[in-house]
Amino acid sequence: MPTYAPTRGALLLGLLAASQVMLLLDLTIVNVALPSIQRDLDTSAAQLSWVVNTYTLVFSGLLLLGGRAGDILGHRRVFTAGAALFTAASLLGGLAVNPELLLLARAGQGAGAALAGPASLALISTGFPDDRARNRAYAVTTSAGSVGMLLGLVAGGLLIEWGTWRWTFLVNVPVGAAVVALSRWCLHESPRIRGRFDAAGALTATAGMTLLVYGVVRAAESGWSDGPVAAALTAAAVLLALFVAVEARAPQPIMSLGLLRDRNRAGACVMRLLLTAAMSGMMFFLTLYVQGVLGYGPLETGLAFLPTTLTVIAANRAVPSLLTRVGPMKVMAAGSVLTVIGMAWLTQISAASTYVSTILGPVLLFGAGHGLVSVAATAIAMTGLPAGEHGGASGLIQTTQVGGPLGIAVLVAVYEEVDGSRVQSLAGAFTGALVLSLLMLVTALTVFRRAAVRAPASAGTS
């Protein structure tokens, strides 16, 4: 297994942290730019929604394939290729003169992220065999990603206020170019496994995940009773069941089903899925509240979420030592409790609420809970992996980001079912997010064991 000297290890972390900021900044920065894009490119409402959805579809659909590609082709090579594709697509997006080119750019960004994201986690797992060093590395990169996602709201507002929506894409270009240029110097190539891609597994996984995300995204717009939603979700269920059957027989599966037989890894994936669903729903509906009820502009909205960044970073820094001292169950439970309290607080929102009385406390609590759960879940999912499975596990843990559109779709349905004022409907949506947080707490209390934090089984073998 390649390992890094302290100086080179610091360079590795800096490079991977920069890539995480770039990839996750894009999840939120473009959302702020949507009204400006619609005016400049004269897009329809349907086209505008796909500026967001195209990225989500391609990214989610290719994650398992991207993770396995690193195991076979080398994680550094796949990481560099993904970063290069993301950078080129960002340049295309910034220069787009029509909606079609912009959607092509978003698809390219999604594909690049699906390659670079899993590879970055795998590079940490293979490059830091020591528990403490590896968990610190996960904390640093997770903090960077969380900060990037939250700062995207602020950066988007600033770039649009002082410039143009095009800079929400072009800002990625210098960062991406630097990541690509430095990757060959900073990163060791990981050992590759012999074999070829599981074509049947890749096809069924990609098609199944794409249809699943499409159905969920469309459900948020058209409702769960919509015909195309039912057709997409049914087809997704069939394809994903076929994927499981194919993988059970494949000599070199795109995702080893044995990864999910470990209760700690399976529990970590469930925690990440529920956390992402609750977080995405909270941010979506809280944005509606601060803009529609409190009258905040795009920049003010971004600043309203900024305190979350502070507690995310603080919690991320505490996780590595906490995992060793108290075990994953207590870390997960503590993060879940903080999230539950924050969500319960938000259910009390009313037309008379202010930012200080009803929003600041919940976003601080949720940031702390998110920081504890996200780093701990990632560390647990990437611990004790067999040789040659680091990319597959990375793709698996990142696939849980499908919880984002799923959470929004479910909570939109709750929002529309509440018979009352707009604020009462928002309180109903936050109640739905509270249920997701409670499910996360139940998972934390019933699944994880201290034995989850152990030396990787592959140490010294891959």
PDB file of N, CA and C in Angstrom, residues 259-357:
ATOM      1  N   LEU A 259     -19.712  -6.013   0.623  1.00  0.00           N
ATOM      2  CA  LEU A 259     -19.487  -4.744   1.314  1.00  0.00           C
ATOM      3  C   LEU A 259     -20.643  -4.402   2.248  1.00  0.00           C
ATOM      4  N   LEU A 260     -21.846  -4.807   1.874  1.00  0.00           N
ATOM      5  CA  LEU A 260     -23.025  -4.484   2.671  1.00  0.00           C
ATOM      6  C   LEU A 260     -23.351  -5.550   3.712  1.00  0.00           C
ATOM      7  N   ARG A 261     -22.585  -6.641   3.720  1.00  0.00           N
ATOM      8  CA  ARG A 261     -22.807  -7.650   4.766  1.00  0.00           C
ATOM      9  C   ARG A 261     -22.220  -7.210   6.095  1.00  0.00           C
ATOM     10  N   ASP A 262     -21.314  -6.257   6.069  1.00  0.00           N
ATOM     11  CA  ASP A 262     -20.768  -5.672   7.289  1.00  0.00           C
ATOM     12  C   ASP A 262     -21.813  -4.699   7.832  1.00  0.00           C
ATOM     13  N   ARG A 263     -22.374  -4.990   9.016  1.00  0.00           N
ATOM     14  CA  ARG A 263     -23.473  -4.170   9.545  1.00  0.00           C
ATOM     15  C   ARG A 263     -23.052  -2.740   9.783  1.00  0.00           C
ATOM     16  N   ASN A 264     -21.777  -2.522  10.140  1.00  0.00           N
ATOM     17  CA  ASN A 264     -21.319  -1.155  10.379  1.00  0.00           C
ATOM     18  C   ASN A 264     -21.272  -0.356   9.082  1.00  0.00           C
ATOM     19  N   ARG A 265     -20.793  -0.997   8.007  1.00  0.00           N
ATOM     20  CA  ARG A 265     -20.747  -0.289   6.721  1.00  0.00           C
ATOM     21  C   ARG A 265     -22.155  -0.037   6.201  1.00  0.00           C
ATOM     22  N   ALA A 266     -23.026  -1.030   6.295  1.00  0.00           N
ATOM     23  CA  ALA A 266     -24.405  -0.841   5.860  1.00  0.00           C
ATOM     24  C   ALA A 266     -25.079   0.262   6.677  1.00  0.00           C
ATOM     25  N   GLY A 267     -24.844   0.250   7.994  1.00  0.00           N
ATOM     26  CA  GLY A 267     -25.417   1.293   8.840  1.00  0.00           C
ATOM     27  C   GLY A 267     -24.888   2.667   8.495  1.00  0.00           C
ATOM     28  N   ALA A 268     -23.589   2.753   8.170  1.00  0.00           N
ATOM     29  CA  ALA A 268     -23.007   4.042   7.782  1.00  0.00           C
ATOM     30  C   ALA A 268     -23.663   4.579   6.523  1.00  0.00           C
ATOM     31  N   CYS A 269     -23.957   3.691   5.565  1.00  0.00           N
ATOM     32  CA  CYS A 269     -24.629   4.125   4.337  1.00  0.00           C
ATOM     33  C   CYS A 269     -26.037   4.634   4.636  1.00  0.00           C
ATOM     34  N   VAL A 270     -26.754   3.932   5.514  1.00  0.00           N
ATOM     35  CA  VAL A 270     -28.099   4.383   5.888  1.00  0.00           C
ATOM     36  C   VAL A 270     -28.034   5.739   6.576  1.00  0.00           C
ATOM     37  N   MET A 271     -27.060   5.919   7.466  1.00  0.00           N
ATOM     38  CA  MET A 271     -26.904   7.204   8.157  1.00  0.00           C
ATOM     39  C   MET A 271     -26.638   8.332   7.168  1.00  0.00           C
ATOM     40  N   ARG A 272     -25.744   8.079   6.214  1.00  0.00           N
ATOM     41  CA  ARG A 272     -25.439   9.111   5.214  1.00  0.00           C
ATOM     42  C   ARG A 272     -26.668   9.430   4.366  1.00  0.00           C
ATOM     43  N   LEU A 273     -27.438   8.406   4.008  1.00  0.00           N
ATOM     44  CA  LEU A 273     -28.630   8.618   3.199  1.00  0.00           C
ATOM     45  C   LEU A 273     -29.649   9.485   3.943  1.00  0.00           C
ATOM     46  N   LEU A 274     -29.922   9.149   5.203  1.00  0.00           N
ATOM     47  CA  LEU A 274     -30.890   9.909   5.995  1.00  0.00           C
ATOM     48  C   LEU A 274     -30.395  11.318   6.290  1.00  0.00           C
ATOM     49  N   LEU A 275     -29.088  11.447   6.578  1.00  0.00           N
ATOM     50  CA  LEU A 275     -28.520  12.767   6.856  1.00  0.00           C
ATOM     51  C   LEU A 275     -28.638  13.677   5.644  1.00  0.00           C
ATOM     52  N   THR A 276     -28.310  13.155   4.468  1.00  0.00           N
ATOM     53  CA  THR A 276     -28.385  13.948   3.243  1.00  0.00           C
ATOM     54  C   THR A 276     -29.823  14.338   2.934  1.00  0.00           C
ATOM     55  N   ALA A 277     -30.755  13.405   3.158  1.00  0.00           N
ATOM     56  CA  ALA A 277     -32.169  13.707   2.915  1.00  0.00           C
ATOM     57  C   ALA A 277     -32.653  14.818   3.843  1.00  0.00           C
ATOM     58  N   ALA A 278     -32.316  14.710   5.133  1.00  0.00           N
ATOM     59  CA  ALA A 278     -32.756  15.722   6.096  1.00  0.00           C
ATOM     60  C   ALA A 278     -32.110  17.074   5.811  1.00  0.00           C
ATOM     61  N   MET A 279     -30.806  17.068   5.506  1.00  0.00           N
ATOM     62  CA  MET A 279     -30.098  18.323   5.257  1.00  0.00           C
ATOM     63  C   MET A 279     -30.634  19.019   4.014  1.00  0.00           C
ATOM     64  N   SER A 280     -30.804  18.265   2.925  1.00  0.00           N
ATOM     65  CA  SER A 280     -31.284  18.876   1.685  1.00  0.00           C
ATOM     66  C   SER A 280     -32.680  19.438   1.860  1.00  0.00           C
ATOM     67  N   GLY A 281     -33.546  18.678   2.550  1.00  0.00           N
ATOM     68  CA  GLY A 281     -34.891  19.180   2.798  1.00  0.00           C
ATOM     69  C   GLY A 281     -34.894  20.428   3.652  1.00  0.00           C
ATOM     70  N   MET A 282     -34.052  20.436   4.695  1.00  0.00           N
ATOM     71  CA  MET A 282     -33.979  21.602   5.566  1.00  0.00           C
ATOM     72  C   MET A 282     -33.535  22.845   4.799  1.00  0.00           C
ATOM     73  N   MET A 283     -32.465  22.716   4.012  1.00  0.00           N
ATOM     74  CA  MET A 283     -31.933  23.866   3.285  1.00  0.00           C
ATOM     75  C   MET A 283     -32.928  24.354   2.236  1.00  0.00           C
ATOM     76  N   PHE A 284     -33.621  23.415   1.562  1.00  0.00           N
ATOM     77  CA  PHE A 284     -34.588  23.779   0.534  1.00  0.00           C
ATOM     78  C   PHE A 284     -35.722  24.613   1.125  1.00  0.00           C
ATOM     79  N   PHE A 285     -36.326  24.121   2.204  1.00  0.00           N
ATOM     80  CA  PHE A 285     -37.486  24.810   2.773  1.00  0.00           C
ATOM     81  C   PHE A 285     -37.087  26.009   3.616  1.00  0.00           C
ATOM     82  N   LEU A 286     -35.921  25.972   4.219  1.00  0.00           N
ATOM     83  CA  LEU A 286     -35.469  27.142   4.965  1.00  0.00           C
ATOM     84  C   LEU A 286     -35.143  28.291   4.016  1.00  0.00           C
ATOM     85  N   THR A 287     -34.640  27.951   2.827  1.00  0.00           N
ATOM     86  CA  THR A 287     -34.409  28.976   1.806  1.00  0.00           C
ATOM     87  C   THR A 287     -35.730  29.622   1.394  1.00  0.00           C
ATOM     88  N   LEU A 288     -36.764  28.797   1.211  1.00  0.00           N
ATOM     89  CA  LEU A 288     -38.087  29.349   0.886  1.00  0.00           C
ATOM     90  C   LEU A 288     -38.575  30.286   1.987  1.00  0.00           C
ATOM     91  N   TYR A 289     -38.305  29.940   3.239  1.00  0.00           N
ATOM     92  CA  TYR A 289     -38.778  30.756   4.355  1.00  0.00           C
ATOM     93  C   TYR A 289     -38.051  32.095   4.416  1.00  0.00           C
ATOM     94  N   VAL A 290     -36.721  32.059   4.373  1.00  0.00           N
ATOM     95  CA  VAL A 290     -35.983  33.314   4.562  1.00  0.00           C
ATOM     96  C   VAL A 290     -36.166  34.246   3.372  1.00  0.00           C
ATOM     97  N   GLN A 291     -36.411  33.689   2.170  1.00  0.00           N
ATOM     98  CA  GLN A 291     -36.627  34.555   1.017  1.00  0.00           C
ATOM     99  C   GLN A 291     -38.092  34.959   0.878  1.00  0.00           C
ATOM    100  N   GLY A 292     -38.998  34.002   1.085  1.00  0.00           N
ATOM    101  CA  GLY A 292     -40.415  34.286   0.863  1.00  0.00           C
ATOM    102  C   GLY A 292     -41.108  34.946   2.031  1.00  0.00           C
ATOM    103  N   VAL A 293     -40.664  34.692   3.272  1.00  0.00           N
ATOM    104  CA  VAL A 293     -41.318  35.252   4.454  1.00  0.00           C
ATOM    105  C   VAL A 293     -40.497  36.394   5.048  1.00  0.00           C
ATOM    106  N   LEU A 294     -39.198  36.160   5.224  1.00  0.00           N
ATOM    107  CA  LEU A 294     -38.355  37.212   5.799  1.00  0.00           C
ATOM    108  C   LEU A 294     -37.882  38.220   4.769  1.00  0.00           C
ATOM    109  N   GLY A 295     -38.006  37.886   3.477  1.00  0.00           N
ATOM    110  CA  GLY A 295     -37.650  38.832   2.422  1.00  0.00           C
ATOM    111  C   GLY A 295     -36.161  38.966   2.159  1.00  0.00           C
ATOM    112  N   TYR A 296     -35.374  37.935   2.463  1.00  0.00           N
ATOM    113  CA  TYR A 296     -33.926  37.985   2.220  1.00  0.00           C
ATOM    114  C   TYR A 296     -33.631  37.867   0.726  1.00  0.00           C
ATOM    115  N   GLY A 297     -32.560  38.511   0.285  1.00  0.00           N
ATOM    116  CA  GLY A 297     -32.059  38.347  -1.066  1.00  0.00           C
ATOM    117  C   GLY A 297     -31.107  37.165  -1.140  1.00  0.00           C
ATOM    118  N   PRO A 298     -30.556  36.858  -2.342  1.00  0.00           N
ATOM    119  CA  PRO A 298     -29.661  35.702  -2.497  1.00  0.00           C
ATOM    120  C   PRO A 298     -28.438  35.770  -1.587  1.00  0.00           C
ATOM    121  N   LEU A 299     -27.794  36.935  -1.499  1.00  0.00           N
ATOM    122  CA  LEU A 299     -26.598  37.048  -0.670  1.00  0.00           C
ATOM    123  C   LEU A 299     -26.944  36.917   0.808  1.00  0.00           C
ATOM    124  N   GLU A 300     -28.019  37.568   1.238  1.00  0.00           N
ATOM    125  CA  GLU A 300     -28.447  37.455   2.639  1.00  0.00           C
ATOM    126  C   GLU A 300     -28.804  36.008   2.991  1.00  0.00           C
ATOM    127  N   THR A 301     -29.407  35.298   2.027  1.00  0.00           N
ATOM    128  CA  THR A 301     -29.746  33.896   2.260  1.00  0.00           C
ATOM    129  C   THR A 301     -28.492  33.069   2.484  1.00  0.00           C
ATOM    130  N   GLY A 302     -27.479  33.291   1.643  1.00  0.00           N
ATOM    131  CA  GLY A 302     -26.218  32.576   1.824  1.00  0.00           C
ATOM    132  C   GLY A 302     -25.590  32.862   3.170  1.00  0.00           C
ATOM    133  N   LEU A 303     -25.601  34.116   3.585  1.00  0.00           N
ATOM    134  CA  LEU A 303     -25.019  34.486   4.885  1.00  0.00           C
ATOM    135  C   LEU A 303     -25.813  33.883   6.036  1.00  0.00           C
ATOM    136  N   ALA A 304     -27.120  33.666   5.831  1.00  0.00           N
ATOM    137  CA  ALA A 304     -27.939  33.072   6.893  1.00  0.00           C
ATOM    138  C   ALA A 304     -27.494  31.652   7.217  1.00  0.00           C
ATOM    139  N   PHE A 305     -26.952  30.949   6.214  1.00  0.00           N
ATOM    140  CA  PHE A 305     -26.481  29.572   6.431  1.00  0.00           C
ATOM    141  C   PHE A 305     -25.011  29.511   6.847  1.00  0.00           C
ATOM    142  N   LEU A 306     -24.315  30.634   6.791  1.00  0.00           N
ATOM    143  CA  LEU A 306     -22.879  30.633   7.058  1.00  0.00           C
ATOM    144  C   LEU A 306     -22.512  30.121   8.454  1.00  0.00           C
ATOM    145  N   PRO A 307     -23.282  30.418   9.523  1.00  0.00           N
ATOM    146  CA  PRO A 307     -22.914  29.881  10.840  1.00  0.00           C
ATOM    147  C   PRO A 307     -22.827  28.357  10.878  1.00  0.00           C
ATOM    148  N   THR A 308     -23.561  27.695   9.993  1.00  0.00           N
ATOM    149  CA  THR A 308     -23.488  26.238   9.937  1.00  0.00           C
ATOM    150  C   THR A 308     -22.061  25.786   9.665  1.00  0.00           C
ATOM    151  N   THR A 309     -21.347  26.547   8.847  1.00  0.00           N
ATOM    152  CA  THR A 309     -19.977  26.186   8.491  1.00  0.00           C
ATOM    153  C   THR A 309     -19.094  26.073   9.727  1.00  0.00           C
ATOM    154  N   LEU A 310     -19.269  26.988  10.674  1.00  0.00           N
ATOM    155  CA  LEU A 310     -18.418  26.993  11.861  1.00  0.00           C
ATOM    156  C   LEU A 310     -18.603  25.734  12.682  1.00  0.00           C
ATOM    157  N   THR A 311     -19.856  25.315  12.874  1.00  0.00           N
ATOM    158  CA  THR A 311     -20.087  24.125  13.685  1.00  0.00           C
ATOM    159  C   THR A 311     -19.740  22.843  12.918  1.00  0.00           C
ATOM    160  N   VAL A 312     -19.887  22.861  11.601  1.00  0.00           N
ATOM    161  CA  VAL A 312     -19.453  21.708  10.811  1.00  0.00           C
ATOM    162  C   VAL A 312     -17.953  21.481  10.991  1.00  0.00           C
ATOM    163  N   ILE A 313     -17.176  22.551  10.869  1.00  0.00           N
ATOM    164  CA  ILE A 313     -15.717  22.433  10.991  1.00  0.00           C
ATOM    165  C   ILE A 313     -15.325  21.988  12.398  1.00  0.00           C
ATOM    166  N   ALA A 314     -15.941  22.585  13.416  1.00  0.00           N
ATOM    167  CA  ALA A 314     -15.615  22.229  14.791  1.00  0.00           C
ATOM    168  C   ALA A 314     -15.920  20.758  15.068  1.00  0.00           C
ATOM    169  N   ALA A 315     -17.073  20.292  14.615  1.00  0.00           N
ATOM    170  CA  ALA A 315     -17.436  18.895  14.840  1.00  0.00           C
ATOM    171  C   ALA A 315     -16.537  17.953  14.051  1.00  0.00           C
ATOM    172  N   ASN A 316     -16.229  18.319  12.799  1.00  0.00           N
ATOM    173  CA  ASN A 316     -15.341  17.491  11.989  1.00  0.00           C
ATOM    174  C   ASN A 316     -13.991  17.279  12.671  1.00  0.00           C
ATOM    175  N   ARG A 317     -13.459  18.325  13.258  1.00  0.00           N
ATOM    176  CA  ARG A 317     -12.146  18.237  13.905  1.00  0.00           C
ATOM    177  C   ARG A 317     -12.187  17.329  15.135  1.00  0.00           C
ATOM    178  N   ALA A 318     -13.345  17.225  15.776  1.00  0.00           N
ATOM    179  CA  ALA A 318     -13.445  16.420  16.995  1.00  0.00           C
ATOM    180  C   ALA A 318     -13.628  14.937  16.714  1.00  0.00           C
ATOM    181  N   VAL A 319     -14.106  14.586  15.524  1.00  0.00           N
ATOM    182  CA  VAL A 319     -14.486  13.201  15.259  1.00  0.00           C
ATOM    183  C   VAL A 319     -13.340  12.196  15.350  1.00  0.00           C
ATOM    184  N   PRO A 320     -12.149  12.448  14.746  1.00  0.00           N
ATOM    185  CA  PRO A 320     -11.105  11.416  14.769  1.00  0.00           C
ATOM    186  C   PRO A 320     -10.780  10.902  16.171  1.00  0.00           C
ATOM    187  N   SER A 321     -10.602  11.797  17.140  1.00  0.00           N
ATOM    188  CA  SER A 321     -10.287  11.346  18.494  1.00  0.00           C
ATOM    189  C   SER A 321     -11.507  10.718  19.166  1.00  0.00           C
ATOM    190  N   LEU A 322     -12.691  11.229  18.875  1.00  0.00           N
ATOM    191  CA  LEU A 322     -13.897  10.673  19.485  1.00  0.00           C
ATOM    192  C   LEU A 322     -14.157   9.242  19.017  1.00  0.00           C
ATOM    193  N   LEU A 323     -13.886   8.953  17.743  1.00  0.00           N
ATOM    194  CA  LEU A 323     -14.097   7.606  17.240  1.00  0.00           C
ATOM    195  C   LEU A 323     -13.271   6.592  18.013  1.00  0.00           C
ATOM    196  N   THR A 324     -12.029   6.965  18.325  1.00  0.00           N
ATOM    197  CA  THR A 324     -11.150   6.053  19.047  1.00  0.00           C
ATOM    198  C   THR A 324     -11.502   5.974  20.520  1.00  0.00           C
ATOM    199  N   ARG A 325     -11.891   7.110  21.109  1.00  0.00           N
ATOM    200  CA  ARG A 325     -12.124   7.163  22.559  1.00  0.00           C
ATOM    201  C   ARG A 325     -13.475   6.597  22.964  1.00  0.00           C
ATOM    202  N   VAL A 326     -14.540   6.930  22.232  1.00  0.00           N
ATOM    203  CA  VAL A 326     -15.873   6.527  22.684  1.00  0.00           C
ATOM    204  C   VAL A 326     -16.580   5.580  21.718  1.00  0.00           C
ATOM    205  N   GLY A 327     -16.039   5.403  20.512  1.00  0.00           N
ATOM    206  CA  GLY A 327     -16.653   4.479  19.569  1.00  0.00           C
ATOM    207  C   GLY A 327     -17.673   5.145  18.663  1.00  0.00           C
ATOM    208  N   PRO A 328     -17.952   4.513  17.524  1.00  0.00           N
ATOM    209  CA  PRO A 328     -18.808   5.135  16.512  1.00  0.00           C
ATOM    210  C   PRO A 328     -20.253   5.303  16.932  1.00  0.00           C
ATOM    211  N   MET A 329     -20.796   4.365  17.735  1.00  0.00           N
ATOM    212  CA  MET A 329     -22.200   4.467  18.107  1.00  0.00           C
ATOM    213  C   MET A 329     -22.485   5.767  18.847  1.00  0.00           C
ATOM    214  N   LYS A 330     -21.612   6.122  19.805  1.00  0.00           N
ATOM    215  CA  LYS A 330     -21.837   7.334  20.583  1.00  0.00           C
ATOM    216  C   LYS A 330     -21.644   8.591  19.729  1.00  0.00           C
ATOM    217  N   VAL A 331     -20.673   8.541  18.808  1.00  0.00           N
ATOM    218  CA  VAL A 331     -20.475   9.688  17.920  1.00  0.00           C
ATOM    219  C   VAL A 331     -21.705   9.873  17.032  1.00  0.00           C
ATOM    220  N   MET A 332     -22.166   8.768  16.436  1.00  0.00           N
ATOM    221  CA  MET A 332     -23.354   8.833  15.588  1.00  0.00           C
ATOM    222  C   MET A 332     -24.583   9.283  16.385  1.00  0.00           C
ATOM    223  N   ALA A 333     -24.741   8.734  17.586  1.00  0.00           N
ATOM    224  CA  ALA A 333     -25.906   9.090  18.396  1.00  0.00           C
ATOM    225  C   ALA A 333     -25.872  10.560  18.792  1.00  0.00           C
ATOM    226  N   ALA A 334     -24.696  11.060  19.181  1.00  0.00           N
ATOM    227  CA  ALA A 334     -24.578  12.469  19.564  1.00  0.00           C
ATOM    228  C   ALA A 334     -24.923  13.381  18.393  1.00  0.00           C
ATOM    229  N   GLY A 335     -24.388  13.072  17.206  1.00  0.00           N
ATOM    230  CA  GLY A 335     -24.707  13.873  16.030  1.00  0.00           C
ATOM    231  C   GLY A 335     -26.189  13.826  15.692  1.00  0.00           C
ATOM    232  N   SER A 336     -26.788  12.652  15.841  1.00  0.00           N
ATOM    233  CA  SER A 336     -28.217  12.507  15.548  1.00  0.00           C
ATOM    234  C   SER A 336     -29.072  13.289  16.542  1.00  0.00           C
ATOM    235  N   VAL A 337     -28.694  13.265  17.811  1.00  0.00           N
ATOM    236  CA  VAL A 337     -29.448  14.005  18.839  1.00  0.00           C
ATOM    237  C   VAL A 337     -29.419  15.502  18.530  1.00  0.00           C
ATOM    238  N   LEU A 338     -28.247  16.022  18.177  1.00  0.00           N
ATOM    239  CA  LEU A 338     -28.148  17.445  17.832  1.00  0.00           C
ATOM    240  C   LEU A 338     -29.037  17.777  16.633  1.00  0.00           C
ATOM    241  N   THR A 339     -29.047  16.888  15.658  1.00  0.00           N
ATOM    242  CA  THR A 339     -29.881  17.105  14.474  1.00  0.00           C
ATOM    243  C   THR A 339     -31.364  17.073  14.838  1.00  0.00           C
ATOM    244  N   VAL A 340     -31.761  16.118  15.677  1.00  0.00           N
ATOM    245  CA  VAL A 340     -33.168  16.014  16.107  1.00  0.00           C
ATOM    246  C   VAL A 340     -33.599  17.287  16.838  1.00  0.00           C
ATOM    247  N   ILE A 341     -32.746  17.793  17.736  1.00  0.00           N
ATOM    248  CA  ILE A 341     -33.101  19.012  18.482  1.00  0.00           C
ATOM    249  C   ILE A 341     -33.276  20.191  17.519  1.00  0.00           C
ATOM    250  N   GLY A 342     -32.338  20.303  16.574  1.00  0.00           N
ATOM    251  CA  GLY A 342     -32.432  21.395  15.601  1.00  0.00           C
ATOM    252  C   GLY A 342     -33.692  21.320  14.765  1.00  0.00           C
ATOM    253  N   MET A 343     -34.031  20.121  14.299  1.00  0.00           N
ATOM    254  CA  MET A 343     -35.240  19.957  13.491  1.00  0.00           C
ATOM    255  C   MET A 343     -36.501  20.202  14.310  1.00  0.00           C
ATOM    256  N   ALA A 344     -36.518  19.716  15.556  1.00  0.00           N
ATOM    257  CA  ALA A 344     -37.677  19.960  16.416  1.00  0.00           C
ATOM    258  C   ALA A 344     -37.878  21.455  16.640  1.00  0.00           C
ATOM    259  N   TRP A 345     -36.792  22.185  16.784  1.00  0.00           N
ATOM    260  CA  TRP A 345     -36.848  23.637  16.953  1.00  0.00           C
ATOM    261  C   TRP A 345     -37.490  24.291  15.720  1.00  0.00           C
ATOM    262  N   LEU A 346     -37.093  23.828  14.530  1.00  0.00           N
ATOM    263  CA  LEU A 346     -37.617  24.422  13.296  1.00  0.00           C
ATOM    264  C   LEU A 346     -39.108  24.162  13.115  1.00  0.00           C
ATOM    265  N   THR A 347     -39.637  23.087  13.688  1.00  0.00           N
ATOM    266  CA  THR A 347     -41.071  22.827  13.543  1.00  0.00           C
ATOM    267  C   THR A 347     -41.915  23.889  14.242  1.00  0.00           C
ATOM    268  N   GLN A 348     -41.289  24.697  15.094  1.00  0.00           N
ATOM    269  CA  GLN A 348     -42.006  25.760  15.806  1.00  0.00           C
ATOM    270  C   GLN A 348     -42.038  27.065  15.019  1.00  0.00           C
ATOM    271  N   ILE A 349     -41.591  27.035  13.791  1.00  0.00           N
ATOM    272  CA  ILE A 349     -41.508  28.254  12.984  1.00  0.00           C
ATOM    273  C   ILE A 349     -42.903  28.832  12.739  1.00  0.00           C
ATOM    274  N   SER A 350     -42.976  30.161  12.696  1.00  0.00           N
ATOM    275  CA  SER A 350     -44.251  30.845  12.471  1.00  0.00           C
ATOM    276  C   SER A 350     -43.998  32.135  11.710  1.00  0.00           C
ATOM    277  N   ALA A 351     -45.079  32.813  11.348  1.00  0.00           N
ATOM    278  CA  ALA A 351     -44.947  34.069  10.611  1.00  0.00           C
ATOM    279  C   ALA A 351     -44.262  35.141  11.447  1.00  0.00           C
ATOM    280  N   ALA A 352     -44.309  34.996  12.780  1.00  0.00           N
ATOM    281  CA  ALA A 352     -43.695  35.979  13.669  1.00  0.00           C
ATOM    282  C   ALA A 352     -42.249  35.638  14.022  1.00  0.00           C
ATOM    283  N   SER A 353     -41.742  34.508  13.537  1.00  0.00           N
ATOM    284  CA  SER A 353     -40.385  34.093  13.876  1.00  0.00           C
ATOM    285  C   SER A 353     -39.355  35.035  13.260  1.00  0.00           C
ATOM    286  N   THR A 354     -38.219  35.140  13.928  1.00  0.00           N
ATOM    287  CA  THR A 354     -37.096  35.916  13.404  1.00  0.00           C
ATOM    288  C   THR A 354     -35.918  34.983  13.178  1.00  0.00           C
ATOM    289  N   TYR A 355     -34.906  35.491  12.488  1.00  0.00           N
ATOM    290  CA  TYR A 355     -33.718  34.679  12.231  1.00  0.00           C
ATOM    291  C   TYR A 355     -33.053  34.263  13.541  1.00  0.00           C
ATOM    292  N   VAL A 356     -32.910  35.194  14.464  1.00  0.00           N
ATOM    293  CA  VAL A 356     -32.218  34.899  15.718  1.00  0.00           C
ATOM    294  C   VAL A 356     -33.021  33.944  16.590  1.00  0.00           C
ATOM    295  N   SER A 357     -34.343  34.107  16.627  1.00  0.00           N
ATOM    296  CA  SER A 357     -35.151  33.307  17.549  1.00  0.00           C
ATOM    297  C   SER A 357     -35.397  31.882  17.066  1.00  0.00           C
TER     298      SER A 357
END
